[in-house]
């Protein structure tokens, strides 16, 4: 056993989620991603003296939504603090965040891993604002600053150190993104920075219950980097311990170009933020009715739908994961199975034809084919009116182009219905036998498995229209006759 296998990584995440509110956290500036540099700003986000923040109610609503979905306890009184540090992307000289009284505490998220489940406890969720963006790689001798992002509302979700591998981290991030999208509080887009995380990593010998000293890797903005950073950091720490050295608590940067973590030297390593309650913002006092209203309006959650799809509809874990990955897909599928009991066929059709035809992540509610027509389509196959391959390869594309048509009528007009008409089939069987005299002989000499070959040829010649049972009987009869 290699030394590395004697250890396990212990990981806790601090996920930053950018909320999809229209305006910023404490002023009316546009909170949308993009825009020309420094166009989504005002005296407030520029940190001019004398300006006052005003809380965006949507931010609180979104925070409560996530807290409730994770089973957290909502702090009916929560409060904002100032986190003080100096940096050019922070014109006020402090970030408004929540330190002592965050919006919610506790809760958990369950991950489905290969062959086991992992429950990750949430320590707390707090509200805060984002900083601006320093740009060092455009002008050769200058640093540039874009304050569009300054003041955009964020949630920070802090997990307990319950993750044990890079795969679990990936699953956790994916599940959190999925949940945020279901709740419509964030698009969770990592490329645009709507979701990023700080990864806290320590290692310990397997079986140990005590936590080791940890390092924090800041601002990881892709799943792949998270995985690489964890793998590198785990090995680095194990090597140190095996050399009899100690891990020192550090804040690290991960460099994707080199795959290496290195200690940071800027603001983040100075941990003297001098938090104190923001005197400009009174405590946030929530009303029971308001929170109950949010609770009542939560959508069906991905985990619940997954259980329903696997138990009630008997779908595989794989199918259920795909169908519940996006809320619009799950809702479409729910509408679909209101019209049919053929759950597996419905899942296949949705996954293999409908979803790819719409392109990745486009909402299925935009699908032009109604769930009712999708069900009628499945029924055509189930009733043997159209063969599965003809239905998939020819009827479905036609339906995509003419979604207003009923599948049966469309199949008729395209001449795709299967036929048990023996006159039609007999001619095809005769032709197939005539052009394969050798195979006919082999069959008659006892190679009965060749019946499959003849079926295939008849299907091909009939362009998939031969009704299989009738065709099979006919072939068997004709081959036998010639003995
Ligand atoms: P701080 O207040 O210094 O940021 P916290 O105790 O709040 O530290 O933890 C921050 C994050 O670090 C959490 O996600 C937590 O799960 C994680 N964490 C804490 N201790 C460890 C550890 N020994 N190993 C790995 N992660 C840890
Ligand atoms: Mg922290």
GROMACS .gro file of C-alpha atoms and ligand atoms in nm:
model
  511
    1UNK     CA    1   0.000   0.000   0.000
    2UNK     CA    2   0.144   0.335  -0.102
    3UNK     CA    3   0.175   0.599   0.166
    4UNK     CA    4  -0.087   0.811  -0.009
    5UNK     CA    5  -0.351   0.544   0.044
    6UNK     CA    6  -0.300   0.563   0.419
    7UNK     CA    7  -0.440   0.917   0.420
    8UNK     CA    8  -0.768   1.077   0.331
    9UNK     CA    9  -0.834   1.438   0.232
   10UNK     CA   10  -1.087   1.632   0.440
   11UNK     CA   11  -1.247   1.919   0.253
   12UNK     CA   12  -1.483   2.203   0.338
   13UNK     CA   13  -1.605   2.457   0.085
   14UNK     CA   14  -1.701   2.821   0.097
   15UNK     CA   15  -1.912   2.869  -0.214
   16UNK     CA   16  -1.985   3.215  -0.346
   17UNK     CA   17  -2.303   3.234  -0.544
   18UNK     CA   18  -2.388   3.547  -0.738
   19UNK     CA   19  -2.760   3.614  -0.717
   20UNK     CA   20  -2.960   3.691  -1.029
   21UNK     CA   21  -3.132   3.999  -0.889
   22UNK     CA   22  -3.185   4.290  -1.126
   23UNK     CA   23  -3.014   4.545  -0.907
   24UNK     CA   24  -2.721   4.538  -0.670
   25UNK     CA   25  -2.732   4.446  -0.302
   26UNK     CA   26  -2.745   4.797  -0.160
   27UNK     CA   27  -2.832   5.029  -0.449
   28UNK     CA   28  -3.026   5.040  -0.776
   29UNK     CA   29  -2.729   4.981  -1.012
   30UNK     CA   30  -2.774   4.714  -1.275
   31UNK     CA   31  -2.644   4.382  -1.141
   32UNK     CA   32  -2.627   4.205  -1.479
   33UNK     CA   33  -2.306   4.037  -1.593
   34UNK     CA   34  -2.107   4.227  -1.858
   35UNK     CA   35  -2.171   4.581  -1.978
   36UNK     CA   36  -1.894   4.826  -2.068
   37UNK     CA   37  -1.639   4.873  -1.787
   38UNK     CA   38  -1.768   5.097  -1.509
   39UNK     CA   39  -2.111   5.147  -1.661
   40UNK     CA   40  -2.310   4.968  -1.386
   41UNK     CA   41  -2.197   5.206  -1.115
   42UNK     CA   42  -2.320   5.499  -0.908
   43UNK     CA   43  -2.201   5.709  -0.616
   44UNK     CA   44  -2.288   5.419  -0.387
   45UNK     CA   45  -2.097   5.142  -0.563
   46UNK     CA   46  -1.808   5.386  -0.618
   47UNK     CA   47  -1.794   5.432  -0.240
   48UNK     CA   48  -1.837   5.808  -0.233
   49UNK     CA   49  -1.854   5.952   0.116
   50UNK     CA   50  -2.195   6.043   0.248
   51UNK     CA   51  -2.384   5.779   0.053
   52UNK     CA   52  -2.601   5.525   0.231
   53UNK     CA   53  -2.677   5.163   0.145
   54UNK     CA   54  -3.032   5.036   0.115
   55UNK     CA   55  -3.095   4.662   0.132
   56UNK     CA   56  -3.233   4.481  -0.174
   57UNK     CA   57  -3.530   4.275  -0.052
   58UNK     CA   58  -3.481   4.021  -0.333
   59UNK     CA   59  -3.141   3.931  -0.198
   60UNK     CA   60  -3.294   3.839   0.136
   61UNK     CA   61  -3.574   3.647  -0.035
   62UNK     CA   62  -3.325   3.446  -0.242
   63UNK     CA   63  -3.113   3.373   0.064
   64UNK     CA   64  -3.418   3.247   0.253
   65UNK     CA   65  -3.521   3.034  -0.044
   66UNK     CA   66  -3.185   2.858  -0.047
   67UNK     CA   67  -3.180   2.826   0.331
   68UNK     CA   68  -3.523   2.662   0.334
   69UNK     CA   69  -3.434   2.431   0.045
   70UNK     CA   70  -3.129   2.309   0.238
   71UNK     CA   71  -3.328   2.258   0.556
   72UNK     CA   72  -3.139   2.536   0.736
   73UNK     CA   73  -3.268   2.731   1.031
   74UNK     CA   74  -3.352   3.085   0.920
   75UNK     CA   75  -3.234   3.353   1.157
   76UNK     CA   76  -3.545   3.568   1.181
   77UNK     CA   77  -3.316   3.849   1.296
   78UNK     CA   78  -2.990   3.871   1.109
   79UNK     CA   79  -2.748   4.155   1.059
   80UNK     CA   80  -2.479   4.305   0.839
   81UNK     CA   81  -2.121   4.368   0.942
   82UNK     CA   82  -1.830   4.549   0.785
   83UNK     CA   83  -1.527   4.346   0.687
   84UNK     CA   84  -1.246   4.598   0.658
   85UNK     CA   85  -0.954   4.573   0.424
   86UNK     CA   86  -0.781   4.789   0.168
   87UNK     CA   87  -0.778   4.692  -0.196
   88UNK     CA   88  -0.832   4.887  -0.517
   89UNK     CA   89  -1.137   4.683  -0.613
   90UNK     CA   90  -1.308   4.782  -0.289
   91UNK     CA   91  -1.363   5.159  -0.298
   92UNK     CA   92  -1.542   5.181   0.038
   93UNK     CA   93  -1.251   5.019   0.219
   94UNK     CA   94  -1.482   4.752   0.357
   95UNK     CA   95  -1.713   4.481   0.232
   96UNK     CA   96  -2.065   4.457   0.367
   97UNK     CA   97  -2.115   4.098   0.482
   98UNK     CA   98  -2.269   3.902   0.768
   99UNK     CA   99  -2.041   3.781   1.042
  100UNK     CA  100  -2.211   3.721   1.379
  101UNK     CA  101  -2.571   3.681   1.267
  102UNK     CA  102  -2.593   3.520   0.922
  103UNK     CA  103  -2.923   3.473   0.743
  104UNK     CA  104  -2.932   3.099   0.814
  105UNK     CA  105  -2.746   2.826   0.997
  106UNK     CA  106  -2.732   2.449   0.957
  107UNK     CA  107  -2.896   2.237   0.691
  108UNK     CA  108  -2.749   1.975   0.461
  109UNK     CA  109  -2.726   1.848   0.106
  110UNK     CA  110  -2.718   1.481   0.013
  111UNK     CA  111  -2.488   1.366  -0.267
  112UNK     CA  112  -2.540   1.053  -0.472
  113UNK     CA  113  -2.199   0.903  -0.540
  114UNK     CA  114  -2.108   0.577  -0.719
  115UNK     CA  115  -2.243   0.318  -0.481
  116UNK     CA  116  -2.293   0.536  -0.173
  117UNK     CA  117  -2.447   0.857  -0.051
  118UNK     CA  118  -2.277   1.138   0.134
  119UNK     CA  119  -2.456   1.393   0.348
  120UNK     CA  120  -2.275   1.725   0.357
  121UNK     CA  121  -2.374   1.949   0.643
  122UNK     CA  122  -2.401   2.321   0.585
  123UNK     CA  123  -2.245   2.538   0.855
  124UNK     CA  124  -2.427   2.855   0.758
  125UNK     CA  125  -2.524   3.084   0.469
  126UNK     CA  126  -2.457   3.454   0.478
  127UNK     CA  127  -2.535   3.748   0.252
  128UNK     CA  128  -2.269   3.983   0.124
  129UNK     CA  129  -2.167   4.202  -0.166
  130UNK     CA  130  -1.908   4.131  -0.432
  131UNK     CA  131  -1.597   4.343  -0.495
  132UNK     CA  132  -1.495   4.498  -0.827
  133UNK     CA  133  -1.243   4.349  -1.062
  134UNK     CA  134  -0.879   4.447  -1.107
  135UNK     CA  135  -0.743   4.373  -1.451
  136UNK     CA  136  -0.369   4.331  -1.480
  137UNK     CA  137  -0.330   4.179  -1.823
  138UNK     CA  138  -0.468   4.434  -2.070
  139UNK     CA  139  -0.247   4.743  -2.036
  140UNK     CA  140   0.127   4.668  -2.015
  141UNK     CA  141   0.217   4.924  -1.748
  142UNK     CA  142  -0.111   4.976  -1.573
  143UNK     CA  143  -0.367   4.792  -1.369
  144UNK     CA  144  -0.723   4.863  -1.469
  145UNK     CA  145  -1.032   4.852  -1.253
  146UNK     CA  146  -1.391   4.764  -1.340
  147UNK     CA  147  -1.642   4.830  -1.064
  148UNK     CA  148  -1.947   4.684  -1.240
  149UNK     CA  149  -1.937   4.387  -1.007
  150UNK     CA  150  -1.882   4.595  -0.692
  151UNK     CA  151  -2.193   4.558  -0.479
  152UNK     CA  152  -2.350   4.269  -0.671
  153UNK     CA  153  -2.533   4.045  -0.420
  154UNK     CA  154  -2.371   3.717  -0.319
  155UNK     CA  155  -2.453   3.432  -0.091
  156UNK     CA  156  -2.169   3.255   0.077
  157UNK     CA  157  -2.251   2.895   0.158
  158UNK     CA  158  -2.008   2.748   0.410
  159UNK     CA  159  -2.002   2.370   0.437
  160UNK     CA  160  -1.877   2.162   0.726
  161UNK     CA  161  -1.557   1.968   0.642
  162UNK     CA  162  -1.760   1.666   0.528
  163UNK     CA  163  -1.618   1.608   0.180
  164UNK     CA  164  -1.363   1.331   0.128
  165UNK     CA  165  -1.252   1.349  -0.234
  166UNK     CA  166  -1.232   1.567  -0.543
  167UNK     CA  167  -1.525   1.366  -0.685
  168UNK     CA  168  -1.739   1.458  -0.386
  169UNK     CA  169  -1.642   1.823  -0.425
  170UNK     CA  170  -1.744   1.807  -0.789
  171UNK     CA  171  -2.075   1.646  -0.694
  172UNK     CA  172  -2.137   1.904  -0.423
  173UNK     CA  173  -2.071   2.198  -0.655
  174UNK     CA  174  -2.289   2.042  -0.923
  175UNK     CA  175  -2.573   1.979  -0.678
  176UNK     CA  176  -2.549   2.333  -0.542
  177UNK     CA  177  -2.557   2.480  -0.891
  178UNK     CA  178  -2.855   2.262  -0.979
  179UNK     CA  179  -3.038   2.370  -0.666
  180UNK     CA  180  -2.967   2.739  -0.731
  181UNK     CA  181  -3.107   2.700  -1.082
  182UNK     CA  182  -3.418   2.517  -0.958
  183UNK     CA  183  -3.476   2.795  -0.708
  184UNK     CA  184  -3.407   3.057  -0.979
  185UNK     CA  185  -3.177   3.251  -0.752
  186UNK     CA  186  -2.860   3.222  -0.964
  187UNK     CA  187  -2.752   3.075  -1.296
  188UNK     CA  188  -2.452   2.917  -1.118
  189UNK     CA  189  -2.240   2.987  -1.424
  190UNK     CA  190  -1.878   2.926  -1.329
  191UNK     CA  191  -1.733   3.072  -1.651
  192UNK     CA  192  -1.896   3.406  -1.577
  193UNK     CA  193  -1.796   3.387  -1.212
  194UNK     CA  194  -2.153   3.345  -1.081
  195UNK     CA  195  -2.027   3.055  -0.877
  196UNK     CA  196  -1.678   3.017  -0.735
  197UNK     CA  197  -1.539   2.863  -0.425
  198UNK     CA  198  -1.266   2.861  -0.165
  199UNK     CA  199  -1.150   2.508  -0.102
  200UNK     CA  200  -1.024   2.417   0.247
  201UNK     CA  201  -0.812   2.104   0.245
  202UNK     CA  202  -0.647   1.904   0.520
  203UNK     CA  203  -0.534   1.543   0.533
  204UNK     CA  204  -0.536   1.281   0.805
  205UNK     CA  205  -0.462   0.913   0.842
  206UNK     CA  206  -0.764   0.702   0.756
  207UNK     CA  207  -0.946   0.611   1.073
  208UNK     CA  208  -0.835   0.926   1.259
  209UNK     CA  209  -1.122   1.130   1.393
  210UNK     CA  210  -0.926   1.447   1.463
  211UNK     CA  211  -0.900   1.706   1.188
  212UNK     CA  212  -0.561   1.798   1.051
  213UNK     CA  213  -0.437   2.151   0.996
  214UNK     CA  214  -0.581   2.294   0.677
  215UNK     CA  215  -0.494   2.524   0.392
  216UNK     CA  216  -0.743   2.736   0.203
  217UNK     CA  217  -0.725   2.761  -0.175
  218UNK     CA  218  -0.889   3.085  -0.280
  219UNK     CA  219  -1.124   3.161  -0.565
  220UNK     CA  220  -1.136   2.842  -0.763
  221UNK     CA  221  -1.354   2.911  -1.063
  222UNK     CA  222  -1.391   2.581  -1.243
  223UNK     CA  223  -1.466   2.224  -1.143
  224UNK     CA  224  -1.158   2.103  -1.323
  225UNK     CA  225  -0.931   2.342  -1.132
  226UNK     CA  226  -1.096   2.243  -0.806
  227UNK     CA  227  -1.014   1.880  -0.878
  228UNK     CA  228  -0.654   1.955  -0.979
  229UNK     CA  229  -0.599   2.184  -0.682
  230UNK     CA  230  -0.729   1.923  -0.437
  231UNK     CA  231  -0.517   1.649  -0.588
  232UNK     CA  232  -0.206   1.864  -0.575
  233UNK     CA  233  -0.270   1.993  -0.226
  234UNK     CA  234  -0.350   1.650  -0.083
  235UNK     CA  235  -0.024   1.510  -0.209
  236UNK     CA  236   0.175   1.812  -0.094
  237UNK     CA  237   0.040   1.785   0.259
  238UNK     CA  238   0.094   1.409   0.280
  239UNK     CA  239   0.454   1.453   0.161
  240UNK     CA  240   0.512   1.715   0.433
  241UNK     CA  241   0.370   1.495   0.706
  242UNK     CA  242   0.563   1.190   0.588
  243UNK     CA  243   0.881   1.401   0.608
  244UNK     CA  244   0.801   1.477   0.968
  245UNK     CA  245   0.708   1.836   0.892
  246UNK     CA  246   0.401   2.025   1.002
  247UNK     CA  247   0.130   2.178   0.788
  248UNK     CA  248   0.108   2.550   0.843
  249UNK     CA  249  -0.228   2.714   0.800
  250UNK     CA  250  -0.203   2.910   0.478
  251UNK     CA  251  -0.408   3.081   0.216
  252UNK     CA  252  -0.311   2.955  -0.126
  253UNK     CA  253  -0.358   3.038  -0.491
  254UNK     CA  254  -0.398   2.766  -0.747
  255UNK     CA  255  -0.224   2.828  -1.076
  256UNK     CA  256  -0.404   2.635  -1.351
  257UNK     CA  257  -0.109   2.675  -1.588
  258UNK     CA  258   0.130   2.490  -1.357
  259UNK     CA  259  -0.120   2.284  -1.155
  260UNK     CA  260   0.055   2.406  -0.838
  261UNK     CA  261  -0.071   2.587  -0.527
  262UNK     CA  262   0.138   2.872  -0.389
  263UNK     CA  263   0.097   3.093  -0.081
  264UNK     CA  264  -0.079   3.426  -0.141
  265UNK     CA  265   0.086   3.744  -0.035
  266UNK     CA  266  -0.194   3.999  -0.062
  267UNK     CA  267  -0.498   4.113   0.136
  268UNK     CA  268  -0.639   3.768   0.191
  269UNK     CA  269  -0.356   3.649   0.410
  270UNK     CA  270  -0.394   3.936   0.656
  271UNK     CA  271  -0.676   3.810   0.874
  272UNK     CA  272  -0.741   4.124   1.070
  273UNK     CA  273  -1.067   4.235   0.917
  274UNK     CA  274  -1.196   4.411   1.226
  275UNK     CA  275  -1.553   4.311   1.174
  276UNK     CA  276  -1.810   4.534   1.336
  277UNK     CA  277  -2.184   4.583   1.284
  278UNK     CA  278  -2.255   4.813   0.991
  279UNK     CA  279  -2.407   5.125   1.148
  280UNK     CA  280  -2.573   5.220   0.818
  281UNK     CA  281  -2.785   4.907   0.801
  282UNK     CA  282  -3.034   4.817   1.074
  283UNK     CA  283  -3.075   4.445   1.155
  284UNK     CA  284  -3.289   4.250   0.911
  285UNK     CA  285  -3.604   4.138   1.091
  286UNK     CA  286  -3.806   3.879   0.902
  287UNK     CA  287  -4.175   3.816   0.951
  288UNK     CA  288  -4.313   3.464   0.990
  289UNK     CA  289  -4.576   3.516   0.720
  290UNK     CA  290  -4.320   3.633   0.472
  291UNK     CA  291  -4.094   3.334   0.532
  292UNK     CA  292  -4.393   3.096   0.524
  293UNK     CA  293  -4.493   3.247   0.191
  294UNK     CA  294  -4.149   3.170   0.051
  295UNK     CA  295  -4.167   2.818   0.191
  296UNK     CA  296  -4.503   2.766   0.022
  297UNK     CA  297  -4.370   2.882  -0.313
  298UNK     CA  298  -4.063   2.658  -0.330
  299UNK     CA  299  -4.058   2.438  -0.641
  300UNK     CA  300  -4.026   2.059  -0.626
  301UNK     CA  301  -3.659   2.005  -0.544
  302UNK     CA  302  -3.422   1.795  -0.755
  303UNK     CA  303  -3.366   1.535  -0.483
  304UNK     CA  304  -3.740   1.483  -0.438
  305UNK     CA  305  -3.795   1.453  -0.812
  306UNK     CA  306  -3.506   1.207  -0.839
  307UNK     CA  307  -3.666   0.982  -0.576
  308UNK     CA  308  -4.002   1.008  -0.752
  309UNK     CA  309  -3.854   0.926  -1.093
  310UNK     CA  310  -3.663   0.624  -0.964
  311UNK     CA  311  -3.941   0.486  -0.743
  312UNK     CA  312  -4.273   0.585  -0.895
  313UNK     CA  313  -4.159   0.569  -1.259
  314UNK     CA  314  -3.897   0.296  -1.201
  315UNK     CA  315  -3.635   0.480  -1.402
  316UNK     CA  316  -3.265   0.404  -1.362
  317UNK     CA  317  -3.054   0.638  -1.148
  318UNK     CA  318  -2.881   0.745  -1.468
  319UNK     CA  319  -3.202   0.840  -1.649
  320UNK     CA  320  -3.344   1.010  -1.341
  321UNK     CA  321  -3.024   1.214  -1.294
  322UNK     CA  322  -3.033   1.335  -1.652
  323UNK     CA  323  -3.403   1.419  -1.646
  324UNK     CA  324  -3.377   1.612  -1.320
  325UNK     CA  325  -3.054   1.795  -1.404
  326UNK     CA  326  -3.253   2.101  -1.507
  327UNK     CA  327  -3.589   2.196  -1.363
  328UNK     CA  328  -3.748   2.263  -1.703
  329UNK     CA  329  -3.655   1.911  -1.816
  330UNK     CA  330  -3.801   1.752  -1.506
  331UNK     CA  331  -4.121   1.954  -1.540
  332UNK     CA  332  -4.155   1.862  -1.904
  333UNK     CA  333  -4.111   1.497  -1.818
  334UNK     CA  334  -4.370   1.526  -1.542
  335UNK     CA  335  -4.617   1.665  -1.795
  336UNK     CA  336  -4.521   1.392  -2.043
  337UNK     CA  337  -4.594   1.103  -1.806
  338UNK     CA  338  -4.935   1.246  -1.724
  339UNK     CA  339  -5.025   1.123  -2.074
  340UNK     CA  340  -4.852   0.783  -2.076
  341UNK     CA  341  -4.767   0.490  -1.852
  342UNK     CA  342  -4.472   0.387  -2.069
  343UNK     CA  343  -4.221   0.562  -1.844
  344UNK     CA  344  -3.904   0.403  -1.975
  345UNK     CA  345  -4.001   0.468  -2.338
  346UNK     CA  346  -4.089   0.825  -2.246
  347UNK     CA  347  -3.753   0.870  -2.073
  348UNK     CA  348  -3.564   0.728  -2.371
  349UNK     CA  349  -3.742   0.955  -2.612
  350UNK     CA  350  -3.687   1.263  -2.398
  351UNK     CA  351  -3.320   1.189  -2.333
  352UNK     CA  352  -3.219   1.057  -2.673
  353UNK     CA  353  -3.426   1.272  -2.905
  354UNK     CA  354  -3.587   1.572  -2.747
  355UNK     CA  355  -3.304   1.698  -2.528
  356UNK     CA  356  -3.032   1.673  -2.797
  357UNK     CA  357  -3.259   1.839  -3.050
  358UNK     CA  358  -3.289   2.142  -2.824
  359UNK     CA  359  -2.919   2.182  -2.753
  360UNK     CA  360  -2.758   2.178  -2.415
  361UNK     CA  361  -2.949   2.325  -2.125
  362UNK     CA  362  -3.214   2.493  -2.336
  363UNK     CA  363  -3.541   2.482  -2.153
  364UNK     CA  364  -3.766   2.196  -2.253
  365UNK     CA  365  -4.066   2.419  -2.202
  366UNK     CA  366  -3.949   2.575  -2.529
  367UNK     CA  367  -3.999   2.236  -2.695
  368UNK     CA  368  -4.254   2.281  -2.967
  369UNK     CA  369  -4.387   1.926  -2.938
  370UNK     CA  370  -4.642   1.912  -2.659
  371UNK     CA  371  -4.616   1.640  -2.393
  372UNK     CA  372  -4.950   1.502  -2.521
  373UNK     CA  373  -4.812   1.452  -2.873
  374UNK     CA  374  -4.495   1.299  -2.732
  375UNK     CA  375  -4.716   1.049  -2.550
  376UNK     CA  376  -4.912   0.976  -2.870
  377UNK     CA  377  -4.579   0.918  -3.044
  378UNK     CA  378  -4.471   0.665  -2.780
  379UNK     CA  379  -4.808   0.492  -2.811
  380UNK     CA  380  -4.757   0.442  -3.186
  381UNK     CA  381  -4.443   0.244  -3.112
  382UNK     CA  382  -4.599   0.055  -2.821
  383UNK     CA  383  -4.897  -0.044  -3.036
  384UNK     CA  384  -4.663  -0.164  -3.311
  385UNK     CA  385  -4.808   0.087  -3.556
  386UNK     CA  386  -4.465   0.230  -3.633
  387UNK     CA  387  -4.140   0.043  -3.575
  388UNK     CA  388  -3.916   0.197  -3.311
  389UNK     CA  389  -3.636   0.263  -3.557
  390UNK     CA  390  -3.863   0.428  -3.815
  391UNK     CA  391  -4.027   0.630  -3.541
  392UNK     CA  392  -3.693   0.754  -3.409
  393UNK     CA  393  -3.519   0.808  -3.740
  394UNK     CA  394  -3.799   0.940  -3.959
  395UNK     CA  395  -4.116   1.024  -3.774
  396UNK     CA  396  -3.954   1.220  -3.492
  397UNK     CA  397  -3.758   1.459  -3.717
  398UNK     CA  398  -4.078   1.514  -3.920
  399UNK     CA  399  -4.265   1.589  -3.599
  400UNK     CA  400  -3.998   1.839  -3.498
  401UNK     CA  401  -4.065   2.022  -3.822
  402UNK     CA  402  -4.442   2.000  -3.797
  403UNK     CA  403  -4.511   1.989  -3.424
  404UNK     CA  404  -4.872   2.094  -3.478
  405UNK     CA  405  -4.949   1.759  -3.648
  406UNK     CA  406  -5.080   1.456  -3.464
  407UNK     CA  407  -4.813   1.180  -3.479
  408UNK     CA  408  -5.055   0.921  -3.622
  409UNK     CA  409  -5.173   1.149  -3.900
  410UNK     CA  410  -4.817   1.246  -3.978
  411UNK     CA  411  -4.706   0.881  -3.990
  412UNK     CA  412  -4.993   0.809  -4.226
  413UNK     CA  413  -4.917   1.096  -4.456
  414UNK     CA  414  -4.549   0.996  -4.470
  415UNK     CA  415  -4.644   0.634  -4.530
  416UNK     CA  416  -4.454   0.513  -4.222
  417UNK     CA  417  -4.714   0.290  -4.063
  418UNK     CA  418  -4.619  -0.072  -4.027
  419UNK     CA  419  -4.817  -0.309  -4.236
  420UNK     CA  420  -4.934  -0.664  -4.175
  421UNK     CA  421  -5.073  -0.673  -4.529
  422UNK     CA  422  -4.966  -1.021  -4.641
  423UNK     CA  423  -4.983  -0.937  -5.010
  424UNK     CA  424  -4.729  -0.659  -4.962
  425UNK     CA  425  -4.513  -0.863  -4.726
  426UNK     CA  426  -4.519  -1.180  -4.932
  427UNK     CA  427  -4.366  -1.007  -5.230
  428UNK     CA  428  -4.084  -0.870  -5.019
  429UNK     CA  429  -4.014  -1.209  -4.857
  430UNK     CA  430  -4.005  -1.374  -5.199
  431UNK     CA  431  -3.763  -1.113  -5.330
  432UNK     CA  432  -3.535  -1.149  -5.030
  433UNK     CA  433  -3.528  -1.526  -5.064
  434UNK     CA  434  -3.467  -1.505  -5.437
  435UNK     CA  435  -3.166  -1.282  -5.392
  436UNK     CA  436  -3.018  -1.499  -5.112
  437UNK     CA  437  -3.039  -1.858  -5.238
  438UNK     CA  438  -2.725  -1.962  -5.043
  439UNK     CA  439  -2.870  -1.846  -4.715
  440UNK     CA  440  -3.197  -2.023  -4.793
  441UNK     CA  441  -3.001  -2.346  -4.841
  442UNK     CA  442  -2.805  -2.299  -4.520
  443UNK     CA  443  -3.128  -2.244  -4.332
  444UNK     CA  444  -3.277  -2.555  -4.477
  445UNK     CA  445  -2.964  -2.748  -4.384
  446UNK     CA  446  -3.035  -2.667  -4.024
  447UNK     CA  447  -2.887  -2.319  -3.960
  448UNK     CA  448  -3.210  -2.195  -3.804
  449UNK     CA  449  -3.047  -1.885  -3.661
  450UNK     CA  450  -3.057  -1.736  -4.009
  451UNK     CA  451  -3.420  -1.644  -3.952
  452UNK     CA  452  -3.280  -1.324  -3.796
  453UNK     CA  453  -3.092  -1.245  -4.114
  454UNK     CA  454  -3.409  -1.281  -4.322
  455UNK     CA  455  -3.605  -1.064  -4.081
  456UNK     CA  456  -3.339  -0.796  -4.110
  457UNK     CA  457  -3.346  -0.806  -4.488
  458UNK     CA  458  -3.725  -0.792  -4.499
  459UNK     CA  459  -3.725  -0.498  -4.261
  460UNK     CA  460  -3.470  -0.320  -4.473
  461UNK     CA  461  -3.657  -0.387  -4.796
  462UNK     CA  462  -3.984  -0.268  -4.642
  463UNK     CA  463  -3.811   0.042  -4.506
  464UNK     CA  464  -3.905  -0.063  -4.156
  465UNK     CA  465  -4.272  -0.092  -4.236
  466UNK     CA  466  -4.310  -0.467  -4.208
  467UNK     CA  467  -4.507  -0.559  -3.898
  468UNK     CA  468  -4.251  -0.788  -3.729
  469UNK     CA  469  -4.479  -1.067  -3.604
  470UNK     CA  470  -4.657  -1.118  -3.936
  471UNK     CA  471  -4.332  -1.088  -4.129
  472UNK     CA  472  -4.166  -1.344  -3.903
  473UNK     CA  473  -4.446  -1.595  -3.947
  474UNK     CA  474  -4.443  -1.546  -4.321
  475UNK     CA  475  -4.067  -1.597  -4.348
  476UNK     CA  476  -4.079  -1.908  -4.132
  477UNK     CA  477  -4.361  -2.050  -4.343
  478UNK     CA  478  -4.194  -1.980  -4.677
  479UNK     CA  479  -3.853  -2.111  -4.572
  480UNK     CA  480  -4.012  -2.428  -4.438
  481UNK     CA  481  -4.213  -2.483  -4.755
  482UNK     CA  482  -3.905  -2.510  -4.971
  483UNK     CA  483  -3.759  -2.802  -4.775
  484LIG     P1  484  -1.265   3.055   0.911
  484LIG     O1  485  -1.360   3.120   1.003
  484LIG     O2  486  -1.123   3.073   0.945
  484LIG     O3  487  -1.293   3.082   0.767
  484LIG     P2  488  -1.416   2.815   0.949
  484LIG     O4  489  -1.408   2.730   1.068
  484LIG     O5  490  -1.534   2.901   0.934
  484LIG     O6  491  -1.286   2.898   0.932
  484LIG     O7  492  -1.412   2.718   0.824
  484LIG     C1  493  -1.407   2.763   0.696
  484LIG     C2  494  -1.415   2.644   0.605
  484LIG     O8  495  -1.307   2.555   0.630
  484LIG     C3  496  -1.540   2.560   0.621
  484LIG     O9  497  -1.586   2.524   0.493
  484LIG     C4  498  -1.493   2.440   0.698
  484LIG    O10  499  -1.570   2.325   0.665
  484LIG     C5  500  -1.354   2.424   0.648
  484LIG     N1  501  -1.265   2.357   0.746
  484LIG     C6  502  -1.251   2.386   0.875
  484LIG     N2  503  -1.159   2.305   0.932
  484LIG     C7  504  -1.113   2.223   0.835
  484LIG     C8  505  -1.017   2.117   0.829
  484LIG     N3  506  -0.946   2.082   0.935
  484LIG     N4  507  -0.996   2.057   0.712
  484LIG     C9  508  -1.064   2.092   0.602
  484LIG     N5  509  -1.156   2.190   0.601
  484LIG    C10  510  -1.181   2.256   0.715
  485LIG    MG1  511  -1.354   3.173   0.578
   0.00000   0.00000   0.00000
